[in-house]
Amino acid sequence: MRLSHTLGRTSVAFDDPNLVSSTGLVPVLALADLAGLRELADEHLTVPTDKGANAGLKVASLVGGMVAGADSIEDMALLRHGGMGRVFARAYAPSTLGSFLRSFTFGHVRQLDAIASRFLIALAGLTRLLGPPATVEFDQSGYALLDVDDTIIEVHGHAKQGAGFGYSGVRGINALLATLTTVGSAPVVVAQRLRKGSTGSPRGAKRLVGDAVRTARRLLKRVGKTQPILVRMDSAFYGRGPVHAALAGGAQVSVTVRMDKAVKKAITAIDDDAWRTIEYTDAVFDEATGRWVSRAEVAEIPFTAFAAQKKTDQVPGRLVVRRIPDFNAEKNKAAGQDTLFDVWRFHAFFTTADPQVLDTVAVDKTHRGHAVIEQVHADLKNSALAHLPSGVFNANAAWLVFAVIAFNLTRAAGTLAAPDLAKATTATLRHKLITVPARVATSARRITLHLPTAWPWETAWTALFDRVSDPPSLLAA
């Protein structure tokens, strides 16, 4: 491909008032309206003074800007170009939206959390956001997977409230997320919380896990699925608070444990005949040794978590252990470790999952799937969470919730557009469905959007537009 004319014979003018750059916002925001985003904000958000007036329209503006690619308050200006004013009403200026965000208190952020939860449940009822319809066989044989993990969002500038150095050594602010995944669906975010950068991972996790389990149950009920929930967490969340919050909500847990004395003692009690070899489809690179590992074994033993605590805090379950050959055996021996730990390296997790549903091999494979939440972290950081744009902590906490709403909304739109877009990343969905240029024309009081001829994803875009403009019973319910 090359230019048809030299640049010297090409001129440029930003002078067409009828062009829009993100026509995909039309069906996506129509879907948001069907799910009641503006009405929920008007009903539940009580930001005071004139800065909080018309909350529903301001919320829709922020979410729409994020769907279109905004990752800062200034980027919200992309809602006010060309013919956008003919297609959308009341797209607020970036300065107005910034003042709105800075008026949030912690209580308003919690109101926004409730809005995000209700909105997600409404979206699930309108789309196949949680995968295909439930089947009796699946409900009896599997878990809906709820993953909890935190990530550091790097920030710059000395005036950022809450910024600090945490476990990653990066100066930033800590975001704690919970995602829900079912068979045939991509993860959706069901709970979120912004915390100071120096905060330890488990701080506030008890409350978030409880909120996430409740929302997940309501989501599954909304789409007619009845399978139990398995909460997956890493070792930072191996504590009484998060574990008991999951169990109190009726979920089961699968959480990595630290290699303390009790765990090591339990591992030594595993019978040699209990180990079962796992066949990996691909070799695994072990960063600790710098070598490729293609062999592993798993076994399990009954185990009581928090056995040193009072009886009401103790949780009976299974300790599932995966071992791989240790290529640092000589180094470990020199350090005085037991013979057992000279030969193998062990990775253990505690679970209350029903062994009739997930046996030793299956529960190990299921637990390793917890890494899917890292893809959600990366997706958000490649979108609206590329920055936390304000110096005010609560404004950034609200920004996180808006980013989650935009993430879930974009994913829901993908499920309506085409099967291959149901699990696509936000960047892919934006490229194929959202940032489509169009010319706005009006005739007989009717608006026509003229999109590019031979757009490669015309079929998917049209399917999304048709579903929300004249919704069938699935969307109208």
Coordinates of C-alpha atoms in Angstrom, one line a residue:
M1 CA 0.0 0.0 0.0
R2 CA 1.2 3.5 -0.8
L3 CA -0.2 7.0 -0.9
S4 CA -2.2 7.8 -4.1
H5 CA -0.8 11.3 -4.1
T6 CA 2.3 12.9 -2.6
L7 CA 1.8 14.9 0.6
G8 CA 2.6 18.0 -1.3
R9 CA -0.5 17.6 -3.3
T10 CA -2.7 16.7 -0.3
S11 CA -4.5 19.2 1.9
V12 CA -6.2 18.7 5.3
A13 CA -9.1 20.6 6.9
F14 CA -11.0 19.9 10.1
D15 CA -14.2 21.5 8.8
D16 CA -16.9 18.8 8.5
P17 CA -19.6 19.2 11.1
N18 CA -21.4 15.9 10.1
L19 CA -18.6 13.4 10.8
V20 CA -18.3 11.2 13.9
S21 CA -15.4 9.0 14.8
S22 CA -17.0 6.5 17.1
T23 CA -20.3 5.4 15.6
G24 CA -20.3 2.3 17.7
L25 CA -21.3 4.4 20.7
V26 CA -24.8 4.5 19.2
P27 CA -25.7 0.9 19.7
V28 CA -23.5 0.5 22.8
L29 CA -25.1 3.4 24.7
A30 CA -28.5 2.2 23.5
L31 CA -27.7 -1.1 25.2
A32 CA -26.8 0.9 28.4
D33 CA -30.1 2.6 28.2
L34 CA -32.0 -0.7 27.9
A35 CA -30.1 -1.8 31.0
G36 CA -31.1 1.4 32.8
L37 CA -27.8 3.0 33.5
R38 CA -29.0 6.6 33.5
E39 CA -32.1 5.7 35.6
L40 CA -30.0 3.8 38.2
A41 CA -27.6 6.8 38.5
D42 CA -30.4 9.3 38.9
E43 CA -32.1 7.1 41.6
H44 CA -29.1 6.0 43.7
L45 CA -26.4 8.6 43.2
T46 CA -26.7 11.7 45.5
V47 CA -23.7 13.8 44.8
P48 CA -24.5 17.3 46.3
T49 CA -24.7 20.8 44.8
D50 CA -25.0 21.6 41.1
K51 CA -21.9 19.4 40.4
G52 CA -24.1 16.4 41.1
A53 CA -27.0 17.6 39.0
N54 CA -28.2 15.3 36.1
A55 CA -26.1 12.5 37.5
G56 CA -27.5 9.9 35.0
L57 CA -26.3 12.0 32.0
K58 CA -22.9 12.6 33.5
V59 CA -22.5 8.9 34.3
A60 CA -23.5 8.0 30.8
S61 CA -21.0 10.6 29.4
L62 CA -18.1 9.2 31.5
V63 CA -18.9 5.6 30.5
G64 CA -19.4 6.5 26.9
G65 CA -16.1 8.3 26.8
M66 CA -14.3 5.3 28.3
V67 CA -16.0 2.9 25.8
A68 CA -14.7 5.1 23.0
G69 CA -11.1 5.0 24.4
A70 CA -10.8 7.9 26.9
D71 CA -8.3 7.2 29.7
S72 CA -8.2 10.7 31.2
I73 CA -10.7 13.5 32.0
E74 CA -9.3 15.6 29.1
D75 CA -10.0 12.7 26.7
M76 CA -13.7 13.1 27.3
A77 CA -13.5 15.9 24.7
L78 CA -13.9 13.2 22.0
L79 CA -17.6 13.2 22.8
R80 CA -17.9 16.7 21.5
H81 CA -16.6 16.7 17.9
G82 CA -18.2 16.8 14.5
G83 CA -21.7 15.5 14.4
M84 CA -21.8 14.0 17.9
G85 CA -24.1 16.7 19.0
R86 CA -26.7 15.6 16.4
V87 CA -26.5 12.0 17.5
F88 CA -26.2 12.4 21.3
A89 CA -27.8 14.9 23.6
R90 CA -26.0 16.5 26.6
A91 CA -22.4 15.3 26.2
Y92 CA -20.7 17.2 29.1
A93 CA -17.5 19.1 28.8
P94 CA -14.4 17.5 30.4
S95 CA -14.2 20.3 33.0
T96 CA -17.8 19.6 34.1
L97 CA -17.1 15.8 34.4
G98 CA -13.9 16.5 36.3
S99 CA -15.8 18.7 38.8
F100 CA -18.4 15.9 39.1
L101 CA -15.8 13.3 39.9
R102 CA -14.0 15.5 42.5
S103 CA -17.2 15.9 44.4
F104 CA -17.4 12.2 45.2
T105 CA -17.0 11.0 48.8
F106 CA -16.4 7.5 49.9
G107 CA -20.2 7.1 50.4
H108 CA -20.8 8.2 46.9
V109 CA -18.3 5.7 45.6
R110 CA -20.2 3.0 47.5
Q111 CA -23.4 4.2 45.8
L112 CA -21.7 3.9 42.5
D113 CA -20.6 0.3 43.4
A114 CA -24.3 -0.5 43.9
I115 CA -25.2 1.0 40.6
A116 CA -22.4 -1.0 38.9
S117 CA -23.8 -4.2 40.4
R118 CA -27.4 -3.6 39.4
F119 CA -26.3 -2.5 36.0
L120 CA -24.3 -5.7 35.4
I121 CA -27.2 -7.8 36.5
A122 CA -29.5 -6.0 34.1
L123 CA -26.9 -6.5 31.3
A124 CA -26.7 -10.2 32.0
G125 CA -30.5 -10.5 31.6
L126 CA -30.3 -8.7 28.2
T127 CA -27.4 -10.5 26.7
R128 CA -25.4 -13.8 26.9
L129 CA -22.8 -12.1 29.1
L130 CA -22.5 -15.3 31.2
G131 CA -22.4 -17.7 28.3
P132 CA -25.0 -20.0 26.8
P133 CA -28.2 -20.8 28.7
A134 CA -27.9 -23.1 31.7
T135 CA -28.2 -26.9 31.3
V136 CA -29.1 -29.4 34.1
E137 CA -25.9 -31.4 33.3
F138 CA -23.6 -28.4 33.8
D139 CA -25.4 -27.1 36.9
Q140 CA -24.8 -30.5 38.6
S141 CA -21.2 -30.9 37.5
G142 CA -19.3 -27.6 37.7
Y143 CA -18.6 -24.4 39.5
A144 CA -19.0 -20.8 38.5
L145 CA -15.5 -19.3 39.1
L146 CA -15.1 -16.1 41.1
D147 CA -11.5 -14.8 41.1
V148 CA -10.2 -12.2 43.5
D149 CA -6.8 -10.4 43.1
D150 CA -5.3 -7.0 43.3
T151 CA -3.1 -5.0 41.0
I152 CA -1.0 -1.8 41.2
I153 CA -1.9 1.0 38.9
E154 CA 1.2 3.1 38.5
V155 CA 0.9 6.8 39.0
H156 CA 3.1 9.8 38.7
G157 CA 3.2 13.2 40.4
H158 CA 3.6 14.1 44.0
A159 CA 0.0 15.3 44.5
K160 CA -1.7 12.0 44.0
Q161 CA -3.7 11.1 47.1
G162 CA -3.1 7.6 48.3
A163 CA -0.1 6.9 46.1
G164 CA 2.6 4.8 47.6
F165 CA 5.0 1.9 47.2
G166 CA 3.4 -1.5 47.7
Y167 CA 4.5 -5.1 47.2
S168 CA 5.4 -4.5 43.6
G169 CA 8.0 -1.8 44.3
V170 CA 6.1 0.5 41.9
R171 CA 4.6 3.8 43.1
G172 CA 0.9 3.6 42.5
I173 CA -2.5 3.0 43.8
N174 CA -3.9 -0.5 44.6
A175 CA -7.1 -1.8 42.8
L176 CA -8.8 -4.9 44.2
L177 CA -11.1 -6.7 41.7
A178 CA -13.3 -9.8 41.6
T179 CA -14.3 -11.4 38.3
L180 CA -16.9 -14.1 37.5
T181 CA -16.5 -16.7 34.8
T182 CA -18.8 -19.5 33.7
V183 CA -18.4 -22.1 30.9
G184 CA -18.6 -20.4 27.6
S185 CA -18.1 -16.9 28.9
A186 CA -15.3 -14.4 29.4
P187 CA -14.8 -12.9 32.8
V188 CA -16.9 -9.9 33.9
V189 CA -16.0 -7.7 36.9
V190 CA -18.5 -8.1 39.8
A191 CA -16.8 -6.1 42.5
Q192 CA -14.0 -3.5 42.7
R193 CA -12.3 -1.3 45.3
L194 CA -9.5 1.3 45.1
R195 CA -7.0 1.3 48.0
K196 CA -3.9 3.2 48.9
G197 CA -0.7 2.0 47.1
S198 CA 1.0 0.9 50.3
T199 CA -2.0 -1.2 51.3
G200 CA -1.4 -5.0 51.9
S201 CA -3.3 -7.2 49.5
P202 CA -5.8 -8.7 52.1
R203 CA -6.9 -5.3 53.5
G204 CA -10.6 -4.9 52.8
A205 CA -10.8 -8.3 51.0
K206 CA -13.3 -9.7 53.5
R207 CA -15.9 -7.1 52.5
L208 CA -15.1 -7.3 48.8
V209 CA -15.4 -11.1 48.7
G210 CA -18.8 -10.9 50.5
D211 CA -20.0 -8.3 48.0
A212 CA -18.7 -10.3 45.1
V213 CA -20.4 -13.5 46.1
R214 CA -23.7 -11.8 46.6
T215 CA -23.5 -10.1 43.2
A216 CA -22.4 -13.4 41.6
R217 CA -25.4 -15.2 43.1
R218 CA -27.8 -12.6 41.8
L219 CA -26.2 -12.7 38.3
L220 CA -26.5 -16.5 38.1
K221 CA -30.0 -16.4 39.3
R222 CA -30.9 -13.7 36.7
V223 CA -29.8 -16.0 33.9
G224 CA -31.2 -19.2 35.3
K225 CA -28.0 -20.8 36.3
T226 CA -27.8 -22.7 39.6
Q227 CA -24.3 -24.1 39.9
P228 CA -22.3 -23.3 43.0
I229 CA -19.6 -20.7 43.2
L230 CA -15.9 -21.4 43.7
V231 CA -13.8 -18.4 44.9
R232 CA -10.2 -18.6 43.8
M233 CA -7.5 -16.5 45.5
D234 CA -3.7 -16.5 45.8
S235 CA -1.7 -16.8 49.0
A236 CA -2.0 -13.1 49.9
F237 CA -5.7 -13.7 50.7
Y238 CA -5.2 -16.9 52.7
G239 CA -6.8 -15.6 55.9
R240 CA -9.9 -16.0 58.0
G241 CA -11.6 -12.9 56.7
P242 CA -11.7 -13.6 53.0
V243 CA -12.2 -17.4 53.4
H244 CA -15.1 -17.0 55.9
A245 CA -16.7 -14.3 53.8
A246 CA -16.8 -16.7 50.9
L247 CA -18.2 -19.6 53.0
A248 CA -20.7 -17.3 54.7
G249 CA -22.1 -16.4 51.3
G250 CA -22.6 -20.0 50.3
A251 CA -19.5 -20.3 48.1
Q252 CA -16.6 -22.7 48.3
V253 CA -12.9 -21.6 48.3
S254 CA -9.7 -22.5 46.5
V255 CA -6.8 -20.5 47.9
T256 CA -3.1 -20.8 47.6
V257 CA -1.4 -21.4 51.0
R258 CA 1.9 -20.3 52.3
M259 CA 4.5 -23.0 53.0
D260 CA 4.4 -22.8 56.8
K261 CA 5.1 -25.6 59.3
A262 CA 1.6 -27.0 59.3
V263 CA 1.5 -27.2 55.5
K264 CA 5.0 -28.8 55.3
K265 CA 4.0 -31.3 57.9
A266 CA 0.9 -32.2 55.9
I267 CA 2.9 -32.6 52.7
T268 CA 5.3 -35.1 54.4
A269 CA 2.3 -37.2 55.5
I270 CA 1.1 -37.7 51.9
D271 CA 1.6 -41.3 50.9
D272 CA 4.0 -42.0 47.9
D273 CA 1.2 -43.9 46.1
A274 CA -1.1 -40.9 46.2
W275 CA 0.8 -38.8 43.7
R276 CA -0.7 -38.7 40.2
T277 CA 1.2 -37.5 37.1
I278 CA -0.2 -34.5 35.2
E279 CA 0.4 -34.5 31.5
Y280 CA 1.0 -30.9 30.4
T281 CA 0.2 -30.0 26.8
D282 CA 3.2 -27.6 26.8
A283 CA 6.3 -27.4 28.9
V284 CA 6.2 -24.8 31.7
F285 CA 9.1 -22.3 32.2
D286 CA 10.1 -22.2 35.8
E287 CA 11.4 -18.7 36.5
A288 CA 12.9 -19.7 39.8
T289 CA 15.3 -22.1 38.2
G290 CA 15.5 -20.7 34.6
R291 CA 14.6 -24.1 33.2
W292 CA 11.7 -25.7 31.4
V293 CA 9.6 -28.2 33.3
S294 CA 7.4 -30.7 31.5
R295 CA 6.5 -33.0 34.4
A296 CA 4.4 -32.5 37.5
E297 CA 2.5 -34.6 40.0
V298 CA -0.5 -33.8 42.3
A299 CA -1.9 -35.3 45.4
E300 CA -4.1 -34.3 48.3
I301 CA -4.7 -34.8 52.0
P302 CA -7.4 -33.8 54.4
F303 CA -6.4 -30.5 56.0
T304 CA -7.9 -28.0 58.5
A305 CA -7.2 -24.4 57.7
F306 CA -6.5 -22.0 60.7
A307 CA -6.1 -25.0 63.0
A308 CA -4.3 -22.9 65.6
Q309 CA -7.3 -20.6 65.9
K310 CA -10.5 -21.1 67.9
K311 CA -12.8 -23.9 66.7
T312 CA -15.3 -21.6 65.1
D313 CA -12.6 -20.1 62.9
Q314 CA -11.2 -23.5 61.7
V315 CA -12.2 -24.6 58.2
P316 CA -12.0 -28.3 57.3
G317 CA -11.1 -29.1 53.7
R318 CA -8.5 -30.5 51.3
L319 CA -4.9 -29.6 50.9
V320 CA -4.0 -30.2 47.2
V321 CA -0.3 -30.2 46.4
R322 CA 1.5 -30.0 43.1
R323 CA 5.2 -30.9 42.9
I324 CA 7.8 -30.5 40.2
P325 CA 11.4 -31.6 40.1
D326 CA 13.7 -29.1 41.9
F327 CA 16.8 -28.4 39.9
N328 CA 18.2 -26.5 42.9
A329 CA 18.4 -29.6 45.0
E330 CA 22.1 -29.2 45.9
K331 CA 21.5 -25.5 46.9
N332 CA 18.5 -26.5 49.0
K333 CA 20.5 -29.3 50.7
A334 CA 23.3 -26.9 51.6
A335 CA 20.6 -24.6 53.2
G336 CA 19.6 -27.4 55.6
Q337 CA 16.2 -28.3 54.2
D338 CA 14.7 -31.7 54.7
T339 CA 15.4 -34.5 52.2
L340 CA 11.9 -34.4 50.9
F341 CA 12.2 -30.8 49.9
D342 CA 15.6 -31.4 48.3
V343 CA 14.0 -33.4 45.4
W344 CA 10.8 -31.6 44.7
R345 CA 9.4 -28.1 44.7
F346 CA 5.9 -27.9 46.1
H347 CA 2.9 -25.6 45.3
A348 CA -0.1 -26.1 47.6
F349 CA -3.5 -24.7 47.9
F350 CA -6.5 -25.2 50.3
T351 CA -9.9 -25.9 48.9
T352 CA -13.4 -26.8 50.2
A353 CA -14.6 -27.8 46.7
D354 CA -16.6 -31.0 46.6
P355 CA -14.3 -33.9 45.6
Q356 CA -17.3 -35.5 43.8
V357 CA -17.4 -32.5 41.5
L358 CA -13.6 -31.8 41.2
D359 CA -11.2 -34.6 41.9
T360 CA -7.5 -34.1 42.7
V361 CA -6.4 -33.5 39.1
A362 CA -9.5 -31.5 38.1
V363 CA -9.3 -29.2 41.1
D364 CA -5.6 -28.5 40.5
K365 CA -6.3 -27.6 36.9
T366 CA -9.2 -25.4 38.0
H367 CA -7.1 -23.6 40.6
R368 CA -4.4 -22.8 38.1
G369 CA -7.0 -21.1 35.9
H370 CA -7.1 -18.3 38.5
A371 CA -4.5 -16.5 36.3
V372 CA -7.4 -15.4 34.0
I373 CA -7.9 -12.4 36.3
E374 CA -4.5 -11.1 35.2
Q375 CA -5.9 -10.8 31.7
V376 CA -8.7 -8.5 33.1
H377 CA -6.1 -6.4 34.9
A378 CA -4.2 -6.0 31.6
D379 CA -7.3 -5.2 29.6
L380 CA -8.4 -2.5 32.0
K381 CA -4.9 -1.0 32.1
N382 CA -4.9 -1.0 28.3
S383 CA -8.1 1.0 28.4
A384 CA -9.6 3.4 31.0
L385 CA -7.2 2.4 33.7
A386 CA -4.1 3.4 31.8
H387 CA -4.2 6.4 34.2
L388 CA -5.9 7.4 37.4
P389 CA -6.5 11.0 36.2
S390 CA -7.3 12.9 39.3
G391 CA -5.2 14.0 42.3
V392 CA -8.2 13.3 44.5
F393 CA -8.4 9.7 45.8
N394 CA -12.2 9.4 45.8
A395 CA -12.4 10.8 42.2
N396 CA -10.0 8.0 41.2
A397 CA -12.1 5.5 43.1
A398 CA -15.1 6.6 41.2
W399 CA -13.1 6.4 38.0
L400 CA -12.3 2.8 38.7
V401 CA -16.0 1.9 39.0
F402 CA -16.8 3.8 35.8
A403 CA -14.0 1.8 34.1
V404 CA -15.5 -1.4 35.3
I405 CA -19.0 -0.4 34.0
A406 CA -17.5 0.5 30.6
F407 CA -15.6 -2.9 30.6
N408 CA -18.7 -4.9 31.3
L409 CA -20.8 -2.9 28.9
T410 CA -18.3 -3.3 26.0
R411 CA -18.1 -7.1 26.7
A412 CA -21.9 -7.3 26.7
A413 CA -22.0 -5.5 23.3
G414 CA -19.5 -8.1 22.0
T415 CA -21.8 -11.0 22.9
L416 CA -24.6 -9.4 20.8
A417 CA -22.4 -8.6 17.8
A418 CA -20.8 -12.0 17.0
P419 CA -19.8 -15.3 18.7
D420 CA -16.1 -14.6 18.0
L421 CA -16.4 -11.3 19.7
A422 CA -18.0 -12.6 22.9
K423 CA -14.5 -13.2 24.5
A424 CA -12.6 -10.4 22.7
T425 CA -10.6 -7.8 24.6
T426 CA -11.8 -4.3 25.0
A427 CA -9.1 -3.1 22.5
T428 CA -10.4 -5.5 19.8
L429 CA -14.0 -4.6 20.4
R430 CA -13.2 -0.9 20.2
H431 CA -11.3 -1.4 17.0
K432 CA -14.0 -3.5 15.3
L433 CA -17.2 -2.1 16.7
I434 CA -16.7 1.3 18.4
T435 CA -14.3 3.5 16.5
V436 CA -16.1 3.3 13.2
P437 CA -16.3 6.6 11.4
A438 CA -19.6 7.8 9.9
R439 CA -21.2 10.8 8.3
V440 CA -24.5 12.0 9.8
A441 CA -27.3 12.9 7.4
T442 CA -30.8 14.1 8.2
S443 CA -33.8 13.6 5.9
A444 CA -37.6 13.8 6.8
R445 CA -36.7 14.2 10.5
R446 CA -34.8 10.9 10.3
I447 CA -31.1 10.5 11.0
T448 CA -29.0 8.2 8.8
L449 CA -25.5 7.2 9.7
H450 CA -23.4 6.6 6.6
L451 CA -20.6 4.1 7.5
P452 CA -17.6 3.0 5.4
T453 CA -18.3 0.7 2.5
A454 CA -16.9 -2.8 2.9
W455 CA -16.2 -2.4 6.6
P456 CA -14.7 -5.8 7.5
W457 CA -17.0 -6.2 10.5
E458 CA -20.1 -4.8 9.0
T459 CA -22.1 -7.9 9.8
A460 CA -21.2 -7.9 13.5
W461 CA -21.8 -4.1 13.8
T462 CA -25.2 -4.4 12.1
A463 CA -26.2 -7.4 14.3
L464 CA -25.4 -5.3 17.4
F465 CA -27.3 -2.3 16.0
D466 CA -30.4 -4.4 15.0
R467 CA -30.5 -6.1 18.4
V468 CA -30.7 -2.9 20.4
S469 CA -32.7 -0.8 18.0
D470 CA -35.6 -3.3 17.7
P471 CA -34.9 -5.7 20.6
P472 CA -36.4 -9.2 20.5
S473 CA -37.9 -10.8 23.6
L474 CA -34.4 -11.7 25.0
L475 CA -33.5 -8.0 25.1
A476 CA -36.9 -6.6 25.9
A477 CA -37.4 -8.8 29.0

